[in-house]
CSV table of C-alpha atoms in Angstrom, one decimal:
chain,number,residue,atom,x,y,z
N,1,MET,CA,22.8,-104.9,196.1
N,2,SER,CA,19.2,-105.2,194.4
N,3,LEU,CA,19.5,-104.5,190.6
N,4,LEU,CA,15.7,-103.7,190.1
N,5,THR,CA,17.2,-100.8,192.8
N,6,HIS,CA,19.8,-99.6,191.1
N,7,LEU,CA,17.6,-99.4,187.7
N,8,LEU,CA,14.8,-97.5,189.6
N,9,ALA,CA,17.2,-95.1,190.5
N,10,VAL,CA,18.6,-94.7,187.3
N,11,LEU,CA,14.8,-93.9,186.3
N,12,PHE,CA,14.0,-92.1,189.5
N,13,GLY,CA,16.9,-89.7,188.8
N,14,MET,CA,16.2,-89.4,184.6
N,15,GLY,CA,13.2,-87.0,185.8
N,16,SER,CA,15.8,-84.3,187.9
N,17,TRP,CA,16.7,-82.6,184.6
N,18,VAL,CA,15.0,-84.3,181.9
N,19,SER,CA,12.5,-81.3,181.5
N,20,ILE,CA,15.4,-78.4,181.2
N,21,ASN,CA,17.7,-80.2,179.2
N,22,GLY,CA,14.9,-81.4,176.7
N,23,LEU,CA,14.3,-77.4,176.6
N,24,TRP,CA,18.2,-76.6,176.1
N,25,VAL,CA,17.8,-79.4,172.9
N,26,GLU,CA,14.7,-78.5,171.7
N,27,LEU,CA,15.7,-74.8,171.0
N,28,PRO,CA,16.0,-74.0,167.8
N,29,LEU,CA,13.1,-75.6,167.1
N,30,ILE,CA,11.5,-73.2,169.5
N,31,VAL,CA,13.0,-69.8,169.4
N,32,PRO,CA,12.2,-68.8,165.8
N,33,GLU,CA,8.4,-68.7,166.8
N,34,ILE,CA,9.1,-67.2,170.3
N,35,PRO,CA,9.6,-63.1,171.0
N,36,GLU,CA,12.6,-64.2,173.2
N,37,GLY,CA,14.6,-65.4,170.6
N,38,TRP,CA,18.3,-67.1,171.8
N,39,TYR,CA,18.0,-64.5,174.7
N,40,LEU,CA,15.7,-67.9,175.7
N,41,PRO,CA,18.9,-70.1,177.0
N,42,SER,CA,19.7,-66.8,179.9
N,43,TYR,CA,16.0,-66.5,180.9
N,44,LEU,CA,15.7,-69.4,181.3
N,45,SER,CA,18.6,-69.9,184.2
N,46,VAL,CA,17.6,-67.4,186.3
N,47,ILE,CA,14.1,-68.5,186.1
N,48,ILE,CA,15.6,-72.3,187.2
N,49,GLN,CA,17.7,-70.5,189.5
N,50,MET,CA,14.4,-68.4,191.2
N,51,ALA,CA,13.2,-71.7,192.0
N,52,ASN,CA,16.2,-72.4,194.6
N,53,VAL,CA,13.2,-71.1,197.3
N,54,GLY,CA,12.6,-74.5,197.3
N,55,PRO,CA,16.1,-76.4,198.2
N,56,LEU,CA,16.7,-73.3,200.4
N,57,PHE,CA,13.4,-74.4,202.3
N,58,VAL,CA,14.1,-78.0,202.6
N,59,THR,CA,18.1,-77.0,204.0
N,60,LEU,CA,16.6,-74.7,206.9
N,61,MET,CA,13.3,-77.2,207.9
N,62,HIS,CA,16.3,-79.4,208.1
N,63,ARG,CA,19.0,-77.3,209.9
N,64,PHE,CA,16.2,-75.6,212.7
N,65,ARG,CA,13.0,-78.4,212.8
N,66,PRO,CA,14.9,-82.1,211.2
N,67,GLY,CA,12.3,-84.8,211.1
N,68,ALA,CA,9.6,-82.3,210.5
N,69,LEU,CA,9.2,-82.8,206.9
N,70,ASN,CA,8.2,-85.7,205.1
N,71,GLU,CA,10.9,-85.2,202.4
N,72,ALA,CA,9.2,-88.1,200.2
N,73,ALA,CA,6.1,-85.9,200.0
N,74,VAL,CA,8.2,-83.4,198.3
N,75,ILE,CA,9.1,-85.4,196.1
N,76,TYR,CA,5.8,-86.7,194.9
N,77,THR,CA,5.2,-82.8,194.5
N,78,ILE,CA,7.9,-82.0,192.5
N,79,ILE,CA,7.4,-84.8,190.6
N,80,GLY,CA,3.6,-84.6,189.9
N,81,LEU,CA,4.5,-80.5,189.2
N,82,GLY,CA,7.2,-81.4,186.5
N,83,THR,CA,4.5,-84.0,184.9
N,84,VAL,CA,1.9,-81.5,184.6
N,85,SER,CA,3.9,-78.9,183.4
N,86,THR,CA,5.7,-80.5,180.8
N,87,PHE,CA,2.2,-81.8,179.9
N,88,LEU,CA,0.6,-78.6,179.5
N,89,LEU,CA,3.9,-77.3,177.3
N,90,GLY,CA,3.5,-79.4,174.6
N,91,PHE,CA,-0.1,-76.9,174.2
N,92,PHE,CA,0.7,-74.0,175.5
N,93,TRP,CA,4.8,-73.6,174.4
N,94,LYS,CA,3.8,-71.1,171.8
N,95,ASP,CA,1.7,-68.2,174.1
N,96,THR,CA,3.2,-65.8,176.2
N,97,VAL,CA,2.2,-64.2,179.1
N,98,VAL,CA,3.3,-61.0,180.7
N,99,VAL,CA,3.4,-61.9,184.3
N,100,ALA,CA,4.4,-59.6,186.9
N,101,GLY,CA,22.0,-90.6,200.8
N,102,PRO,CA,21.6,-93.8,200.6
N,103,GLN,CA,24.1,-96.5,198.5
N,104,TYR,CA,22.5,-95.9,195.6
N,105,LEU,CA,23.5,-92.3,194.8
N,106,THR,CA,25.8,-92.9,191.9
N,107,THR,CA,23.1,-94.9,189.9
N,108,TYR,CA,20.8,-91.8,190.6
N,109,TYR,CA,23.8,-89.4,189.2
N,110,ILE,CA,23.7,-91.8,185.7
N,111,GLY,CA,20.0,-91.1,185.6
N,112,GLU,CA,20.2,-87.4,185.9
N,113,GLY,CA,23.1,-87.5,183.2
N,114,VAL,CA,20.2,-90.2,180.9
N,115,SER,CA,17.7,-86.9,181.5
N,116,GLY,CA,19.8,-85.3,179.3
N,117,LEU,CA,20.9,-88.1,176.9
N,118,LEU,CA,17.2,-89.1,175.9
N,119,PRO,CA,16.2,-85.9,175.1
N,120,ALA,CA,19.2,-85.2,173.0
N,121,LEU,CA,18.8,-88.4,171.3
N,122,VAL,CA,14.8,-87.8,170.4
N,123,ALA,CA,16.1,-83.8,169.1
N,124,LEU,CA,18.3,-85.7,166.6
N,125,VAL,CA,15.6,-87.6,165.3
N,126,GLN,CA,13.3,-85.0,165.7
N,127,GLY,CA,15.8,-83.2,163.2
N,128,VAL,CA,15.0,-79.7,164.8
N,129,GLY,CA,16.7,-76.4,163.3
N,130,VAL,CA,17.6,-77.6,160.1
N,131,VAL,CA,17.9,-73.8,158.6
N,132,ARG,CA,17.7,-74.0,154.7
N,133,CYS,CA,18.9,-70.3,152.9
N,134,ILE,CA,17.0,-69.5,150.1
N,135,ASN,CA,16.7,-66.3,147.8
N,136,SER,CA,15.0,-62.9,147.4
N,137,THR,CA,15.1,-59.9,146.1
N,138,GLN,CA,14.8,-56.4,147.0
N,139,SER,CA,14.6,-53.3,145.1
N,140,LEU,CA,16.8,-50.2,146.7
N,141,ASN,CA,18.0,-47.2,145.5
N,142,HIS,CA,14.6,-46.0,143.6
N,143,THR,CA,14.8,-43.0,142.0
N,144,LEU,CA,11.6,-41.4,140.4
N,145,SER,CA,14.2,-39.5,138.3
N,146,THR,CA,15.7,-42.2,136.6
N,147,TYR,CA,13.0,-45.1,137.1
N,148,ASN,CA,16.9,-47.0,138.1
N,149,SER,CA,16.4,-49.7,141.0
N,150,SER,CA,19.8,-51.7,141.6
N,151,LEU,CA,19.2,-55.6,142.5
N,152,THR,CA,20.7,-56.8,145.4
N,153,LEU,CA,20.3,-60.7,146.5
N,154,ASP,CA,19.7,-61.8,150.0
N,155,LEU,CA,19.7,-65.1,151.8
N,156,GLN,CA,17.1,-65.8,153.9
N,157,ALA,CA,16.9,-68.3,156.7
N,158,GLN,CA,14.4,-70.7,156.4
N,159,TYR,CA,13.7,-73.4,159.1
N,160,GLN,CA,12.6,-76.6,157.6
N,161,PRO,CA,9.8,-78.5,159.5
N,162,ALA,CA,10.7,-81.0,162.3
N,163,ASN,CA,9.9,-84.8,161.6
N,164,PHE,CA,7.6,-84.3,164.8
N,165,SER,CA,6.1,-81.4,166.5
N,166,ALA,CA,7.6,-79.5,169.5
N,167,GLU,CA,3.8,-80.6,171.3
N,168,VAL,CA,4.9,-84.4,170.8
N,169,PHE,CA,8.3,-83.9,172.1
N,170,PHE,CA,6.6,-82.4,175.4
N,171,PHE,CA,4.4,-84.8,175.5
N,172,PHE,CA,7.5,-87.4,175.4
N,173,LEU,CA,9.0,-85.1,178.4
N,174,SER,CA,6.3,-85.7,180.4
N,175,ALA,CA,5.7,-89.3,179.6
N,176,MET,CA,9.7,-89.0,181.1
N,177,MET,CA,8.6,-87.3,184.1
N,178,LEU,CA,5.5,-90.1,184.9
N,179,VAL,CA,8.0,-92.6,184.4
N,180,CYS,CA,10.0,-91.2,187.5
N,181,LEU,CA,7.3,-91.0,189.2
N,182,ALA,CA,6.3,-95.0,188.9
N,183,ALA,CA,10.1,-95.5,189.4
N,184,PHE,CA,9.6,-93.4,193.1
N,185,LEU,CA,6.5,-95.5,194.1
N,186,LEU,CA,8.5,-98.4,193.5
N,187,LEU,CA,11.6,-97.7,195.4
N,188,ASN,CA,9.5,-97.2,198.2
N,189,TYR,CA,6.8,-99.8,198.2
N,190,HIS,CA,8.0,-102.4,195.9
N,191,PRO,CA,9.1,-105.4,198.1
N,192,SER,CA,12.0,-105.9,196.7
N,193,VAL,CA,13.2,-102.5,197.7
N,194,ALA,CA,11.8,-102.2,200.4
N,195,SER,CA,13.9,-104.7,202.3
N,196,GLU,CA,16.9,-102.4,201.2
N,197,HIS,CA,15.8,-100.0,203.1
N,198,SER,CA,17.7,-97.8,205.6
N,199,ASN,CA,16.4,-98.1,209.4
N,200,GLY,CA,16.8,-95.8,212.1
N,201,ARG,CA,17.2,-92.1,211.2
N,202,TYR,CA,20.1,-90.2,209.9
N,203,THR,CA,22.4,-87.9,212.1
N,204,ASN,CA,24.7,-85.2,211.1
N,205,ARG,CA,27.3,-88.0,211.4
N,206,THR,CA,27.7,-91.1,209.2
N,207,LYS,CA,25.4,-93.5,209.6
N,208,HIS,CA,26.7,-96.8,211.2
N,209,ARG,CA,25.2,-100.0,210.7
N,210,ALA,CA,26.2,-103.7,211.4
N,211,PRO,CA,28.3,-105.2,209.0
N,212,LYS,CA,26.3,-108.1,207.4
N,213,ASN,CA,30.6,-109.8,206.9
N,214,LYS,CA,33.6,-109.3,208.0
N,215,ASN,CA,34.7,-108.3,204.9
N,216,TRP,CA,32.9,-105.0,205.2
N,217,ALA,CA,34.6,-103.4,208.6
N,218,GLU,CA,37.9,-104.3,206.4
N,219,GLN,CA,37.2,-102.5,203.6
N,220,LYS,CA,35.9,-99.0,205.7
N,221,PRO,CA,39.2,-97.7,205.8
N,222,MET,CA,39.3,-97.9,202.2
N,223,MET,CA,36.4,-96.2,202.0
N,224,ASP,CA,37.5,-93.3,204.0
N,225,PRO,CA,41.1,-92.5,203.5
N,226,TYR,CA,41.8,-89.7,204.5
N,227,ARG,CA,41.1,-91.5,208.3
N,228,ALA,CA,42.5,-93.8,210.2
N,229,PRO,CA,39.7,-96.3,212.0
N,230,ASN,CA,40.9,-95.3,215.3
N,231,GLN,CA,42.3,-91.4,214.3
N,232,LYS,CA,40.7,-88.6,216.2
N,233,ALA,CA,38.3,-86.8,214.0
N,234,ARG,CA,39.7,-83.8,212.2
N,235,SER,CA,36.4,-81.7,212.6
N,236,SER,CA,32.8,-81.7,213.7
N,237,PHE,CA,31.4,-81.9,210.1
N,238,GLY,CA,30.0,-85.3,208.8
N,239,SER,CA,32.5,-88.0,210.0
N,240,GLY,CA,35.3,-85.9,211.4
N,241,SER,CA,37.5,-87.3,208.4
N,242,TYR,CA,38.3,-84.0,206.5
N,243,SER,CA,39.2,-80.6,208.3
N,244,TRP,CA,37.1,-77.7,207.8
N,245,PRO,CA,39.4,-75.9,205.0
N,246,GLN,CA,39.3,-79.1,203.3
N,247,VAL,CA,35.2,-79.4,203.8
N,248,VAL,CA,35.6,-75.7,202.6
N,249,TYR,CA,38.1,-76.6,199.4
N,250,ILE,CA,35.1,-79.2,198.8
N,251,PHE,CA,31.9,-77.3,198.9
N,252,VAL,CA,34.1,-74.1,196.9
N,253,ILE,CA,34.8,-76.7,193.7
N,254,LEU,CA,31.2,-77.9,194.4
N,255,ALA,CA,30.2,-74.8,193.6
N,256,TRP,CA,32.3,-73.4,190.5
N,257,VAL,CA,31.7,-76.6,188.5
N,258,ASN,CA,28.0,-76.3,189.1
N,259,ALA,CA,28.2,-72.8,187.9
N,260,LEU,CA,29.8,-73.7,184.8
N,261,SER,CA,28.3,-76.7,183.9
N,262,ASN,CA,24.7,-76.0,185.0
N,263,VAL,CA,24.5,-72.0,183.8
N,264,VAL,CA,27.3,-69.8,182.7
N,265,LEU,CA,28.2,-72.6,179.7
N,266,PRO,CA,24.6,-73.7,178.6
N,267,SER,CA,23.9,-69.7,178.8
N,268,VAL,CA,26.3,-69.8,175.8
N,269,GLN,CA,26.3,-73.1,173.8
N,270,SER,CA,24.4,-72.2,171.3
N,271,TYR,CA,26.5,-68.9,169.9
N,272,SER,CA,29.4,-71.5,170.5
N,273,CYS,CA,28.4,-74.3,168.4
N,274,LEU,CA,25.6,-72.8,166.1
N,275,PRO,CA,28.4,-70.4,163.7
N,276,TYR,CA,30.0,-74.2,163.0
N,277,GLY,CA,26.5,-75.5,161.6
N,278,ASN,CA,23.3,-76.8,163.3
N,279,ASN,CA,24.2,-80.2,162.9
N,280,ILE,CA,27.7,-79.3,165.2
N,281,TYR,CA,25.4,-78.0,167.7
N,282,HIS,CA,23.1,-81.3,168.2
N,283,LEU,CA,26.2,-83.1,167.9
N,284,SER,CA,27.5,-81.3,171.1
N,285,ALA,CA,24.3,-81.5,173.1
N,286,THR,CA,24.5,-85.1,172.7
N,287,LEU,CA,27.8,-86.1,173.6
N,288,ALA,CA,27.7,-83.7,176.4
N,289,ALA,CA,24.4,-85.5,177.3
N,290,VAL,CA,26.7,-89.0,177.0
N,291,ALA,CA,29.7,-87.6,178.7
N,292,ASN,CA,27.3,-87.0,182.3
N,293,PRO,CA,26.4,-90.7,182.3
N,294,LEU,CA,29.9,-91.9,181.1
N,295,ALA,CA,31.5,-90.2,183.9
N,296,CYS,CA,29.5,-91.9,186.3
N,297,PHE,CA,29.9,-95.0,185.1
N,298,ILE,CA,33.2,-94.5,185.2
N,299,ALA,CA,32.7,-93.0,188.9
N,300,MET,CA,31.3,-95.9,190.4
N,301,PHE,CA,34.4,-98.0,189.2
N,302,LEU,CA,37.1,-95.8,189.8
N,303,PRO,CA,35.8,-93.9,192.8
N,304,ILE,CA,39.1,-92.3,193.1
N,305,ARG,CA,38.5,-90.0,196.2
N,306,SER,CA,42.1,-88.0,195.9
N,307,LEU,CA,41.5,-84.1,197.0
N,308,LEU,CA,44.7,-83.3,194.8
N,309,LEU,CA,42.8,-85.6,191.5
N,310,MET,CA,39.7,-83.6,192.1
N,311,GLY,CA,41.5,-80.4,191.9
N,312,GLY,CA,43.4,-81.0,189.1
N,313,LEU,CA,39.9,-82.1,187.1
N,314,THR,CA,38.4,-78.7,187.7
N,315,VAL,CA,41.3,-76.7,186.4
N,316,GLY,CA,40.9,-78.6,183.1
N,317,GLY,CA,37.6,-78.5,182.7
N,318,SER,CA,37.5,-75.2,183.6
N,319,GLY,CA,40.1,-74.3,181.0
N,320,LEU,CA,38.2,-76.0,178.4
N,321,GLY,CA,35.2,-74.3,179.4
N,322,ALA,CA,37.5,-71.4,179.3
N,323,TYR,CA,38.0,-72.1,175.5
N,324,ILE,CA,34.1,-72.5,174.8
N,325,MET,CA,33.5,-69.7,176.4
N,326,PHE,CA,36.3,-67.2,173.9
N,327,MET,CA,34.3,-69.4,170.8
N,328,ALA,CA,31.2,-67.8,172.1
N,329,ALA,CA,32.6,-64.5,172.7
N,330,LEU,CA,33.4,-64.6,168.7
N,331,SER,CA,30.9,-65.6,167.8
N,332,PRO,CA,29.4,-65.7,165.2
N,333,CYS,CA,32.8,-65.9,164.0
N,334,PRO,CA,35.1,-68.1,166.3
N,335,LEU,CA,38.4,-69.5,165.4
N,336,LEU,CA,38.0,-72.2,162.8
N,337,VAL,CA,34.5,-71.6,161.9
N,338,ASN,CA,35.0,-72.5,157.8
N,339,ASP,CA,37.2,-75.3,158.4
N,340,VAL,CA,35.6,-79.1,160.2
N,341,SER,CA,38.5,-79.0,162.1
N,342,GLY,CA,36.7,-75.8,164.3
N,343,GLY,CA,33.8,-77.3,164.3
N,344,VAL,CA,35.3,-81.1,165.6
N,345,VAL,CA,37.8,-79.1,168.8
N,346,ILE,CA,34.4,-77.8,170.1
N,347,VAL,CA,32.1,-80.5,170.0
N,348,LEU,CA,35.6,-82.3,172.1
N,349,ALA,CA,35.7,-79.4,173.8
N,350,TRP,CA,31.9,-79.8,175.3
N,351,LEU,CA,32.4,-83.7,175.2
N,352,PHE,CA,35.4,-83.6,177.5
N,353,PHE,CA,34.1,-79.7,179.8
N,354,ILE,CA,31.1,-82.4,180.6
N,355,LEU,CA,33.0,-85.5,181.6
N,356,THR,CA,35.5,-84.4,184.0
N,357,LEU,CA,33.2,-82.0,186.0
N,358,SER,CA,30.6,-84.4,185.8
N,359,TYR,CA,32.8,-86.7,187.5
N,360,VAL,CA,34.2,-84.2,190.1
N,361,LYS,CA,30.8,-84.4,191.0
N,362,VAL,CA,29.6,-87.3,191.5
N,363,ILE,CA,33.1,-88.2,193.8
N,364,ILE,CA,32.3,-84.9,196.0
N,365,GLY,CA,28.4,-86.7,196.0
N,366,ILE,CA,30.3,-90.2,197.2
N,367,ILE,CA,32.3,-87.9,199.7
N,368,LEU,CA,29.7,-86.6,201.0
N,369,ARG,CA,27.3,-89.1,201.5
N,370,ASP,CA,29.8,-91.1,203.8
N,371,GLU,CA,29.7,-87.9,205.9
N,372,GLY,CA,25.8,-88.4,206.7
N,373,HIS,CA,22.6,-86.8,205.8
N,374,SER,CA,23.5,-83.5,206.6
N,375,ALA,CA,26.3,-83.0,204.6
N,376,LEU,CA,23.8,-84.5,201.7
N,377,VAL,CA,21.6,-81.9,202.4
N,378,TRP,CA,24.1,-79.0,202.3
N,379,CYS,CA,25.8,-80.5,199.1
N,380,GLY,CA,22.2,-79.8,197.6
N,381,ALA,CA,22.2,-76.5,199.3
N,382,VAL,CA,25.8,-75.8,197.3
N,383,VAL,CA,24.9,-76.9,193.6
N,384,GLN,CA,22.2,-74.2,194.1
N,385,LEU,CA,23.8,-71.8,195.2
N,386,GLY,CA,26.9,-72.2,192.3
N,387,SER,CA,23.7,-72.6,189.7
N,388,LEU,CA,22.4,-69.3,191.3
N,389,LEU,CA,25.5,-67.2,191.5
N,390,GLY,CA,26.5,-68.5,187.5
N,391,ALA,CA,23.1,-67.4,186.4
N,392,VAL,CA,23.0,-63.7,188.4
N,393,THR,CA,26.3,-63.6,186.6
N,394,MET,CA,25.5,-64.5,183.1
N,395,PHE,CA,21.7,-63.0,182.7
N,396,PRO,CA,23.1,-59.5,182.3
N,397,LEU,CA,25.9,-60.8,179.9
N,398,VAL,CA,23.6,-62.3,177.5
N,399,SER,CA,20.7,-60.6,177.9
N,400,VAL,CA,21.1,-56.9,179.0
N,401,TYR,CA,24.6,-56.2,177.5
N,402,SER,CA,23.9,-58.7,174.6
N,403,LEU,CA,27.9,-59.3,174.6
N,404,PHE,CA,27.6,-62.3,172.3
N,405,SER,CA,26.0,-62.4,169.3
N,406,SER,CA,24.2,-65.4,167.2
N,407,GLY,CA,24.4,-63.8,164.1
N,408,ASP,CA,22.2,-64.6,160.7
N,409,PRO,CA,23.3,-68.4,159.6
N,410,CYS,CA,22.6,-67.2,155.6
N,411,ASN,CA,24.2,-63.9,155.4
N,412,THR,CA,26.8,-63.9,157.8
N,413,ARG,CA,30.3,-64.0,156.3
N,414,CYS,CA,33.7,-64.6,158.2
N,415,PRO,CA,37.1,-63.9,157.2
């Protein structure tokens, strides 16, 4: 396998979520100047899921008109739109308008993780969302008969200027999308990479290639631990390595972990972290971004495909997610809000939440990669479906019923 191809796969994967991840870490600088305020994360979740019409179209075309869709052209279009949109955000982010499989899959996932890490690091350098509380006086209970007034001290939040503007940050995101586009072009046309392109068409079953050496055939049983070489197929799904109950189990977990990690918890990240301070918020966002590629590296060297382990990690990650959700519900006065340990716990909760669920997602991607191209298409569809269900659930809770409160960073007093 080529190191250049791995590098290009990382750079290509970096463009997958860089725009969205960049928006999450830039929220403290954006929300004071837009009418949506801290409701923006829930709005973003719904808007992102509205774009699922694209993956749905690709899935339906693959199912009913296989081979009719030029998927490379679709990817070029998506990356081009992402580059243009992030560039335009640099000019218009303040404006309000009322509108009616391949073997390099794991390195691609690493690139997805980097798409969150780099914007988070840049946001830390930028110093977004730093608040200083200033004093102001208000004259209250003034009466004409006595000309007396009682003065009360009021603290007002004053957001400090960042080291560089939101415009510069969005131009940085646009540059990252350009790097993604360049990486995809090189993956398609660079001579050193072109030699590794797969030949022939994918089918609903695993694409078999002639073994390059005798060791490949010996390793294959280890790659598919649930089906011996001569064992009868358990189902008509992919290579038949998994029974239909196991396939359903895998896809349910895939939908669940993507709903939690892509939408449900990010929608309330500000509520769960900001009561502990802006530094805790940015630290949790940055370490969570680090956890994603870290999980991919771990999966690259320890691709444990045990369905039991997958379920255990999902339960553990969901438990951490429940704690984070509970802290968000208690905002602006979550547990240990006045104690340093409270901030440490919430940061660690975010770190291991993303780490465990990211590992689960990568392992599922590796499993489905070996089941063929069709399995990967369904993988993408289930990822989007899970994220959509998460958005539909969280938007009314956050933006309609206002179950979460951000509080005032200067005047909120917690016992």
